[in-house]
Every structure is written in structure tokens, then in C-alpha cells.
Coordinates of N, CA and C in Angstrom, one line a residue:
M298 N 78.4 24.3 133.1 CA 78.1 22.9 132.9 C 79.3 22.1 132.6
A299 N 79.3 20.8 132.8 CA 80.4 20.0 132.5 C 80.5 19.8 131.0
E300 N 81.7 19.7 130.5 CA 81.9 19.5 129.0 C 81.4 18.1 128.7
P301 N 80.7 18.0 127.5 CA 80.1 16.7 127.1 C 81.1 15.5 127.1
L302 N 82.3 15.7 126.6 CA 83.3 14.6 126.6 C 83.7 14.2 128.0
G303 N 83.9 15.1 128.8 CA 84.2 14.8 130.2 C 83.1 14.1 130.9
L304 N 81.9 14.6 130.7 CA 80.7 14.0 131.3 C 80.5 12.5 130.8
L305 N 80.7 12.3 129.5 CA 80.6 11.0 128.9 C 81.7 10.0 129.5
S306 N 82.9 10.5 129.6 CA 84.0 9.7 130.2 C 83.7 9.3 131.6
A307 N 83.2 10.3 132.4 CA 82.9 10.0 133.8 C 81.8 9.0 133.9
V308 N 80.7 9.2 133.1 CA 79.6 8.3 133.2 C 80.0 6.8 132.8
L309 N 80.8 6.7 131.7 CA 81.2 5.4 131.3 C 82.1 4.7 132.3
A310 N 83.0 5.5 132.9 CA 83.9 5.0 134.0 C 83.1 4.5 135.2
F311 N 82.1 5.3 135.5 CA 81.3 4.9 136.7 C 80.5 3.7 136.4
A312 N 80.0 3.5 135.1 CA 79.2 2.4 134.7 C 80.0 1.1 134.8
V313 N 81.3 1.2 134.4 CA 82.2 0.0 134.5 C 82.4 -0.4 135.9
V314 N 82.7 0.6 136.8 CA 82.9 0.3 138.2 C 81.6 -0.3 138.8
A315 N 80.5 0.3 138.5 CA 79.2 -0.1 139.1 C 78.9 -1.5 138.8
A316 N 79.2 -1.9 137.5 CA 78.8 -3.3 137.1 C 79.8 -4.3 137.5
S317 N 80.9 -4.0 138.0 CA 81.9 -5.0 138.5 C 81.4 -5.7 139.7
P318 N 81.8 -7.0 139.8 CA 81.2 -7.9 140.9 C 81.8 -7.6 142.3
G319 N 81.5 -6.4 142.8 CA 81.9 -6.1 144.2 C 80.9 -6.6 145.2
P320 N 81.1 -6.3 146.5 CA 80.3 -6.8 147.5 C 78.8 -6.5 147.3
A321 N 78.4 -5.3 146.9 CA 77.0 -4.9 146.7 C 76.4 -5.8 145.6
N322 N 77.0 -5.9 144.5 CA 76.5 -6.7 143.4 C 76.4 -8.2 143.7
L323 N 77.4 -8.7 144.4 CA 77.4 -10.1 144.8 C 76.3 -10.4 145.8
A324 N 76.1 -9.4 146.7 CA 75.0 -9.6 147.7 C 73.7 -9.5 147.0
A325 N 73.5 -8.6 146.0 CA 72.2 -8.5 145.3 C 71.9 -9.8 144.6
A326 N 73.0 -10.4 143.9 CA 72.8 -11.7 143.2 C 72.4 -12.8 144.2
G327 N 73.0 -12.8 145.4 CA 72.7 -13.8 146.3 C 71.3 -13.7 146.9
V328 N 70.9 -12.5 147.2 CA 69.5 -12.3 147.7 C 68.5 -12.6 146.6
A329 N 68.8 -12.3 145.3 CA 67.9 -12.5 144.2 C 67.7 -14.0 144.0
M330 N 68.7 -14.8 144.1 CA 68.6 -16.2 143.9 C 67.9 -16.9 145.1
A331 N 68.1 -16.4 146.3 CA 67.6 -17.0 147.5 C 66.2 -16.6 147.8
A332 N 65.9 -15.3 147.5 CA 64.6 -14.7 148.0 C 63.6 -14.4 146.9
G333 N 64.1 -14.4 145.6 CA 63.2 -14.1 144.5 C 63.3 -12.6 144.1
R334 N 62.7 -12.3 143.0 CA 62.8 -10.9 142.4 C 62.1 -9.8 143.3
A335 N 60.9 -10.1 143.7 CA 60.2 -9.0 144.4 C 60.9 -8.6 145.7
R336 N 61.4 -9.5 146.5 CA 62.1 -9.2 147.7 C 63.4 -8.6 147.4
A337 N 64.1 -9.1 146.4 CA 65.5 -8.6 146.1 C 65.4 -7.2 145.5
M338 N 64.3 -6.8 144.9 CA 64.2 -5.5 144.4 C 64.2 -4.5 145.5
R339 N 63.7 -4.8 146.7 CA 63.8 -3.9 147.9 C 65.2 -3.8 148.3
F340 N 65.9 -4.9 148.3 CA 67.4 -4.9 148.6 C 68.1 -4.0 147.6
A341 N 67.8 -4.0 146.3 CA 68.4 -3.2 145.3 C 68.1 -1.7 145.6
L342 N 66.9 -1.4 146.0 CA 66.5 0.0 146.3 C 67.3 0.5 147.4
G343 N 67.5 -0.3 148.4 CA 68.4 0.1 149.6 C 69.8 0.3 149.2
L344 N 70.3 -0.5 148.3 CA 71.7 -0.3 147.8 C 71.8 1.0 147.0
A345 N 70.8 1.3 146.2 CA 70.8 2.5 145.4 C 70.7 3.8 146.3
L346 N 69.9 3.7 147.3 CA 69.8 4.8 148.2 C 71.2 5.1 148.9
G347 N 71.8 4.0 149.3 CA 73.2 4.2 149.9 C 74.2 4.8 149.0
L348 N 74.1 4.3 147.7 CA 75.0 4.9 146.7 C 74.7 6.4 146.5
F349 N 73.4 6.7 146.5 CA 73.0 8.1 146.3 C 73.5 9.0 147.5
F350 N 73.5 8.5 148.7 CA 74.0 9.2 149.8 C 75.5 9.6 149.6
W351 N 76.3 8.6 149.2 CA 77.7 8.9 149.0 C 77.9 9.9 147.9
G352 N 77.1 9.7 146.8 CA 77.2 10.6 145.7 C 76.9 12.1 146.0
V353 N 75.8 12.3 146.8 CA 75.5 13.6 147.2 C 76.6 14.2 148.1
L354 N 77.1 13.3 149.0 CA 78.2 13.8 149.9 C 79.4 14.3 149.1
A355 N 79.8 13.5 148.1 CA 80.9 13.9 147.3 C 80.6 15.2 146.5
A356 N 79.4 15.3 145.9 CA 79.1 16.4 145.1 C 79.0 17.7 146.0
L357 N 78.7 17.6 147.2 CA 78.7 18.8 148.1 C 80.1 19.1 148.6
G358 N 81.1 18.3 148.2 CA 82.4 18.6 148.7 C 82.8 18.1 150.0
M359 N 81.8 17.3 150.6 CA 82.1 16.8 152.0 C 83.0 15.5 151.9
G360 N 83.1 14.9 150.7 CA 83.9 13.8 150.5 C 85.4 14.2 150.8
A361 N 85.8 15.3 150.3 CA 87.2 15.8 150.5 C 87.4 16.0 152.0
I362 N 86.4 16.6 152.7 CA 86.5 16.8 154.1 C 86.7 15.5 154.8
L363 N 85.8 14.5 154.4 CA 85.9 13.2 155.0 C 87.3 12.5 154.8
Q364 N 87.8 12.7 153.6 CA 89.1 12.1 153.3 C 90.2 12.7 154.1
S365 N 90.1 14.0 154.5 CA 91.1 14.7 155.2 C 90.9 14.5 156.7
T366 N 89.8 14.0 157.2 CA 89.6 13.8 158.6 C 89.8 12.3 158.9
G367 N 91.0 12.1 159.3 CA 91.5 10.7 159.5 C 90.7 9.9 160.4
W368 N 90.4 10.4 161.6 CA 89.7 9.5 162.6 C 88.3 9.2 162.2
V369 N 87.6 10.1 161.5 CA 86.2 9.8 161.1 C 86.3 8.7 160.0
L370 N 87.2 8.9 159.0 CA 87.3 7.9 158.0 C 87.7 6.5 158.5
T371 N 88.6 6.5 159.5 CA 89.0 5.2 160.1 C 87.8 4.6 160.8
G372 N 87.0 5.4 161.5 CA 85.9 4.8 162.2 C 84.9 4.2 161.3
L373 N 84.6 4.9 160.1 CA 83.7 4.4 159.1 C 84.2 3.1 158.5
K374 N 85.5 3.0 158.3 CA 86.1 1.8 157.7 C 86.0 0.6 158.7
V375 N 86.2 0.9 160.0 CA 86.1 -0.2 161.0 C 84.7 -0.7 161.0
A376 N 83.7 0.3 161.1 CA 82.3 -0.1 161.2 C 81.9 -0.9 159.9
G377 N 82.3 -0.4 158.7 CA 82.0 -1.1 157.5 C 82.6 -2.4 157.4
G378 N 83.9 -2.6 157.9 CA 84.6 -3.9 157.8 C 83.8 -4.9 158.7
F379 N 83.4 -4.5 159.9 CA 82.8 -5.4 160.8 C 81.4 -5.8 160.2
Y380 N 80.7 -4.8 159.6 CA 79.4 -5.1 159.0 C 79.5 -6.1 157.9
L381 N 80.5 -6.0 157.0 CA 80.8 -6.9 156.0 C 81.1 -8.3 156.5
L382 N 81.9 -8.3 157.6 CA 82.2 -9.6 158.2 C 80.9 -10.3 158.8
W383 N 80.0 -9.4 159.3 CA 78.7 -10.0 159.8 C 77.9 -10.6 158.7
L384 N 77.9 -9.9 157.6 CA 77.1 -10.4 156.4 C 77.8 -11.7 155.9
A385 N 79.1 -11.7 155.9 CA 79.8 -13.0 155.5 C 79.4 -14.1 156.5
L386 N 79.3 -13.8 157.7 CA 79.0 -14.9 158.7 C 77.5 -15.4 158.4
Q387 N 76.6 -14.5 158.1 CA 75.3 -14.9 157.7 C 75.2 -15.8 156.5
S388 N 76.0 -15.5 155.5 CA 76.1 -16.4 154.3 C 76.7 -17.7 154.6
L389 N 77.7 -17.7 155.5 CA 78.4 -19.0 155.8 C 77.4 -19.8 156.7
R390 N 76.7 -19.2 157.5 CA 75.7 -19.9 158.3 C 74.6 -20.5 157.4
A391 N 74.2 -19.7 156.4 CA 73.2 -20.2 155.5 C 73.7 -21.4 154.7
A392 N 75.0 -21.4 154.4 CA 75.7 -22.5 153.6 C 75.6 -23.8 154.4
R393 N 75.7 -23.7 155.7 CA 75.7 -24.8 156.6 C 74.3 -25.4 156.9
G394 N 73.3 -24.5 156.7 CA 71.9 -24.9 157.0 C 71.3 -25.8 156.0
T395 N 70.2 -26.4 156.4 CA 69.5 -27.3 155.5 C 68.1 -26.7 155.1
D396 N 67.7 -25.6 155.8 CA 66.4 -25.1 155.5 C 66.6 -23.9 154.6
T397 N 65.5 -23.0 154.5 CA 65.6 -21.8 153.7 C 66.7 -20.9 154.2
T398 N 67.2 -20.1 153.3 CA 68.3 -19.2 153.7 C 67.8 -18.0 154.5
I399 N 68.8 -17.4 155.1 CA 68.5 -16.2 155.9 C 67.8 -15.1 155.1
A400 N 68.3 -14.9 153.9 CA 67.7 -13.9 153.0 C 66.3 -14.2 152.6
A401 N 66.0 -15.5 152.4 CA 64.6 -15.9 152.0 C 63.7 -15.7 153.2
R402 N 64.1 -15.8 154.4 CA 63.3 -15.7 155.6 C 63.1 -14.2 156.0
R403 N 64.0 -13.3 155.6 CA 64.0 -11.9 156.0 C 62.8 -11.2 155.5
A404 N 62.2 -10.3 156.3 CA 61.1 -9.5 155.9 C 61.6 -8.5 154.8
P405 N 60.6 -8.2 153.9 CA 61.0 -7.2 152.8 C 61.6 -5.9 153.3
R406 N 61.0 -5.4 154.4 CA 61.5 -4.1 154.9 C 62.9 -4.3 155.4
R407 N 63.3 -5.4 156.0 CA 64.6 -5.6 156.5 C 65.6 -5.8 155.3
L408 N 65.1 -6.3 154.2 CA 66.0 -6.4 153.1 C 66.4 -5.1 152.5
F409 N 65.4 -4.1 152.5 CA 65.7 -2.8 152.1 C 66.8 -2.2 153.0
W410 N 66.6 -2.3 154.3 CA 67.6 -1.7 155.2 C 68.9 -2.4 155.1
S411 N 68.9 -3.7 154.9 CA 70.2 -4.4 154.7 C 71.0 -3.9 153.5
G412 N 70.2 -3.7 152.4 CA 70.9 -3.1 151.2 C 71.4 -1.7 151.5
L413 N 70.6 -0.9 152.2 CA 71.1 0.5 152.5 C 72.3 0.4 153.4
M414 N 72.3 -0.4 154.4 CA 73.5 -0.4 155.3 C 74.7 -1.0 154.6
L415 N 74.5 -1.9 153.7 CA 75.7 -2.5 153.0 C 76.4 -1.4 152.2
N416 N 75.7 -0.5 151.5 CA 76.4 0.6 150.8 C 76.8 1.7 151.7
L417 N 76.1 2.0 152.8 CA 76.5 3.0 153.7 C 77.8 2.6 154.5
S418 N 78.0 1.3 154.6 CA 79.1 0.8 155.3 C 80.4 0.8 154.5
N419 N 80.4 1.3 153.3 CA 81.6 1.2 152.4 C 82.0 2.7 152.1
P420 N 82.8 3.3 153.0 CA 83.3 4.6 152.8 C 84.2 4.8 151.6
K421 N 84.7 3.7 151.0 CA 85.5 3.7 149.8 C 84.7 4.2 148.7
A422 N 83.4 4.1 148.8 CA 82.5 4.6 147.7 C 82.6 6.1 147.4
V423 N 82.9 6.8 148.5 CA 83.0 8.3 148.3 C 84.2 8.6 147.5
F424 N 85.3 7.8 147.6 CA 86.5 8.1 146.8 C 86.2 7.8 145.3
A425 N 85.4 6.7 145.0 CA 85.0 6.4 143.7 C 84.2 7.6 143.1
W426 N 83.3 8.1 143.9 CA 82.5 9.3 143.5 C 83.3 10.5 143.2
M427 N 84.3 10.7 144.1 CA 85.2 11.9 143.9 C 86.0 11.8 142.6
A428 N 86.4 10.5 142.3 CA 87.2 10.3 141.1 C 86.3 10.6 139.9
T429 N 85.0 10.1 140.0 CA 84.1 10.2 138.9 C 83.7 11.7 138.6
L430 N 83.5 12.4 139.7 CA 83.2 13.8 139.6 C 84.3 14.7 139.1
S431 N 85.6 14.3 139.4 CA 86.7 15.0 138.9 C 86.9 14.7 137.4
L432 N 86.5 13.5 136.9 CA 86.6 13.3 135.5 C 85.6 14.1 134.7
G433 N 84.4 14.4 135.3 CA 83.4 15.1 134.6 C 83.4 16.6 134.9
M434 N 84.5 17.1 135.6 CA 84.5 18.4 136.1 C 84.7 19.4 134.9
G435 N 83.8 20.3 134.8 CA 83.9 21.4 133.7 C 83.3 22.6 134.2
G436 N 82.9 22.6 135.5 CA 82.2 23.7 136.1 C 81.8 23.3 137.5
A437 N 80.9 24.0 138.1 CA 80.5 23.6 139.4 C 79.0 23.3 139.3
G438 N 78.3 23.4 140.5 CA 76.9 23.3 140.6 C 76.2 22.4 139.7
Q439 N 75.7 22.9 138.6 CA 74.9 22.2 137.6 C 75.6 21.0 137.0
G440 N 76.9 21.1 136.7 CA 77.6 20.0 136.2 C 77.7 18.9 137.1
Y441 N 78.0 19.1 138.4 CA 78.1 18.1 139.4 C 76.7 17.5 139.6
L442 N 75.7 18.3 139.6 CA 74.3 17.8 139.9 C 73.9 16.8 138.8
L443 N 74.2 17.2 137.5 CA 73.8 16.4 136.4 C 74.6 15.0 136.4
L444 N 75.9 15.1 136.7 CA 76.7 13.9 136.7 C 76.2 13.0 137.9
T445 N 76.0 13.6 139.0 CA 75.5 12.8 140.2 C 74.2 12.1 139.9
V446 N 73.3 12.8 139.3 CA 72.0 12.2 138.9 C 72.1 11.1 137.9
L447 N 73.0 11.3 136.9 CA 73.2 10.2 135.9 C 73.8 9.0 136.5
C448 N 74.8 9.2 137.4 CA 75.5 8.1 138.0 C 74.6 7.3 139.0
C449 N 73.7 8.1 139.7 CA 72.8 7.4 140.6 C 71.8 6.5 139.8
L450 N 71.4 7.0 138.6 CA 70.5 6.2 137.8 C 71.2 5.0 137.3
I451 N 72.5 5.1 136.9 CA 73.2 4.0 136.4 C 73.4 3.0 137.6
G452 N 73.6 3.5 138.8 CA 73.7 2.5 139.9 C 72.4 1.8 140.1
L453 N 71.3 2.5 140.1 CA 70.0 1.9 140.3 C 69.7 0.8 139.2
I454 N 70.0 1.2 138.0 CA 69.8 0.3 136.8 C 70.7 -0.9 137.0
N455 N 71.9 -0.7 137.4 CA 72.8 -1.8 137.6 C 72.3 -2.8 138.6
Y456 N 71.9 -2.3 139.8 CA 71.4 -3.2 140.8 C 70.1 -4.0 140.4
I457 N 69.2 -3.2 139.7 CA 68.0 -3.9 139.2 C 68.4 -5.0 138.2
G458 N 69.4 -4.7 137.3 CA 69.8 -5.6 136.4 C 70.4 -6.9 137.0
W459 N 71.2 -6.8 138.0 CA 71.7 -7.9 138.7 C 70.6 -8.7 139.3
V460 N 69.7 -8.1 140.0 CA 68.5 -8.8 140.6 C 67.7 -9.4 139.5
A461 N 67.4 -8.8 138.4 CA 66.5 -9.3 137.4 C 67.2 -10.6 136.8
F462 N 68.5 -10.5 136.6 CA 69.2 -11.7 136.0 C 69.2 -12.9 136.9
F463 N 69.6 -12.6 138.2 CA 69.8 -13.7 139.1 C 68.5 -14.2 139.7
S464 N 67.4 -13.5 139.4 CA 66.1 -14.1 140.0 C 65.3 -14.8 138.9
T465 N 66.0 -15.1 137.8 CA 65.3 -15.8 136.7 C 65.2 -17.3 137.2
G466 N 64.2 -18.0 136.6 CA 64.0 -19.4 136.9 C 65.3 -20.2 136.8
V467 N 66.0 -20.0 135.8 CA 67.3 -20.8 135.6 C 68.3 -20.6 136.7
M468 N 68.5 -19.3 137.0 CA 69.4 -19.0 138.1 C 69.0 -19.5 139.5
M469 N 67.7 -19.4 139.7 CA 67.2 -19.8 141.0 C 67.2 -21.3 141.2
R470 N 67.0 -22.0 140.1 CA 67.1 -23.5 140.1 C 68.6 -23.9 140.3
A471 N 69.5 -23.2 139.6 CA 70.9 -23.4 139.8 C 71.3 -23.1 141.3
Y472 N 70.7 -22.1 141.8 CA 71.0 -21.8 143.2 C 70.6 -22.9 144.2
L473 N 69.4 -23.4 143.9 CA 68.9 -24.5 144.8 C 69.8 -25.8 144.7
R474 N 70.3 -26.0 143.5 CA 71.2 -27.2 143.3 C 72.5 -26.9 144.0
G475 N 73.0 -25.7 143.9 CA 74.4 -25.5 144.5 C 74.4 -24.5 145.6
R476 N 73.2 -24.4 146.4 CA 73.1 -23.4 147.4 C 74.2 -23.3 148.4
R477 N 74.7 -24.4 148.9 CA 75.8 -24.4 149.9 C 77.0 -23.8 149.3
W478 N 77.4 -24.2 148.1 CA 78.6 -23.6 147.5 C 78.5 -22.1 147.2
I479 N 77.3 -21.8 146.7 CA 77.1 -20.3 146.4 C 77.1 -19.5 147.6
E480 N 76.4 -19.9 148.7 CA 76.4 -19.1 149.9 C 77.8 -19.1 150.5
A481 N 78.5 -20.2 150.5 CA 79.9 -20.2 151.0 C 80.8 -19.2 150.2
T482 N 80.7 -19.2 148.9 CA 81.5 -18.4 148.1 C 81.2 -16.9 148.3
V483 N 79.9 -16.6 148.4 CA 79.5 -15.2 148.7 C 80.0 -14.8 150.1
G484 N 79.9 -15.7 151.1 CA 80.4 -15.4 152.4 C 81.9 -15.1 152.4
L485 N 82.7 -16.0 151.7 CA 84.1 -15.8 151.7 C 84.5 -14.5 151.0
L486 N 83.8 -14.1 149.9 CA 84.1 -12.9 149.2 C 83.7 -11.6 150.1
L487 N 82.6 -11.7 150.8 CA 82.2 -10.6 151.6 C 83.2 -10.5 152.8
G488 N 83.6 -11.7 153.3 CA 84.6 -11.7 154.4 C 85.9 -11.1 154.0
A489 N 86.3 -11.4 152.8 CA 87.6 -10.8 152.2 C 87.5 -9.3 152.1
A490 N 86.3 -8.8 151.7 CA 86.1 -7.4 151.5 C 86.1 -6.7 152.9
G491 N 85.5 -7.4 153.9 CA 85.5 -6.8 155.3 C 86.9 -6.8 155.8
V492 N 87.7 -7.8 155.6 CA 89.1 -7.8 156.1 C 89.9 -6.8 155.4
S493 N 89.7 -6.6 154.1 CA 90.4 -5.6 153.4 C 90.1 -4.2 153.9
L494 N 88.9 -3.9 154.3 CA 88.5 -2.6 154.8 C 89.1 -2.4 156.2
L495 N 89.1 -3.4 157.0 CA 89.7 -3.3 158.3 C 91.2 -3.1 158.2
R496 N 91.9 -3.8 157.3 CA 93.3 -3.6 157.1 C 93.6 -2.1 156.6
S497 N 92.7 -1.6 155.7 CA 92.8 -0.3 155.2 C 92.7 0.7 156.4
S498 N 91.8 0.4 157.3 CA 91.6 1.4 158.5 C 92.9 1.3 159.4
A499 N 93.5 0.2 159.4 CA 94.7 0.1 160.3 C 95.9 0.9 159.7
T500 N 95.9 1.1 158.4 CA 97.0 1.8 157.8 C 96.7 3.3 157.5
Q501 N 95.5 3.7 157.9 CA 95.0 5.0 157.6 C 95.9 6.1 158.3

């Protein structure tokens, strides 16, 4: 089993990283404000499942294989970068529109798949998982399993928290007042993340 101190350090480090305003959290906030809590929760579940996928991959040791296989990692980064740019374009289009946003019109099932694809398109997540697992390393098997489960729960709670906060009446009214600026800002941030991922693939 992992040592309690190492496990606690790893969990706290993962919680800080998970709560930071990265592409997934910003997208969750945007969907929550535009589409409401019920729809955005499906998006959050998709994000959590994508996070779980990378966590299991890292715990099984396949993250190290992925990191050492240059062409596979490069391909994932390119695909992820273009997907983030596509999401950025959707937000920028919504900022220019005068009707309901794309997120609000999207079917609940599509929101789930959008959340899943957003986290699956970020291969950098596997490196964060590998760093977390190395912090909590004190053994094999059960230690990795416990840490992976705890971090997956933290990720899920984090996404639910972002959705719950940004789908409140106050935040949704603020969104309606500043919809264009909010969608444009989210689009620019997602676009910057996509460009960063593409640049990272070029230097791989």
C-alpha cells in the first residue's frame, strides 16, 4: 500500500491541479451558464469519464509507454489541438450569434460525448496522472488503485462543483448579460490551449 503521507500529498496536489481553470473547467462553466445545470451535469460526467480513462492508463503503466512512443503521442497532441480549436470556433461563433448558444441547443447525449472527447483529446493529462502516481508511490497494485480511485472522485467532484456554481441563477443571469464577452473569452482560451498543444506536438 502507498504510505499515508505520500498518498495525502498526491491527492492534495491532484486536487489543486484539477480545480485550476484549465480548458475542461472553463468549458464546464460555459456549458453550465449557457445550458443549465441538468444538461451541464452530463457534460461533467463526460469529462470525468475521460479523466478516468487517462488515470487507468497511467496506473497500468501504459502512460510511460505512451510517453516513450513519440509518433503516437504526437498524433494524439495534433488531434487534441485541432479538437480544442474546433471548440474554440464554436464558442466564437456563439459569441457572434444573437440566438441561443450552441451549448444550449445541443442534445444532452451530445453534451456527454463532448465532455468525454474534450478530456480524451488532452494527452497531457496522462503526464499529470503519472506525476500524481509517482508522488503517492509506496508500493504497487493496491496503492495505485486507491490513489487512482481517489483522484477520479476528486475530478468528478470538481467538475460537478464548477457546474453547480456556474449554473446558479446569479451566474446564468450574468451570462445572459455578458454572453458575447464570455463566449469570446472562453473561445480565445480554448484556442490558446489548442495552439499550445499543436506547438508541443511540433517540438516532440
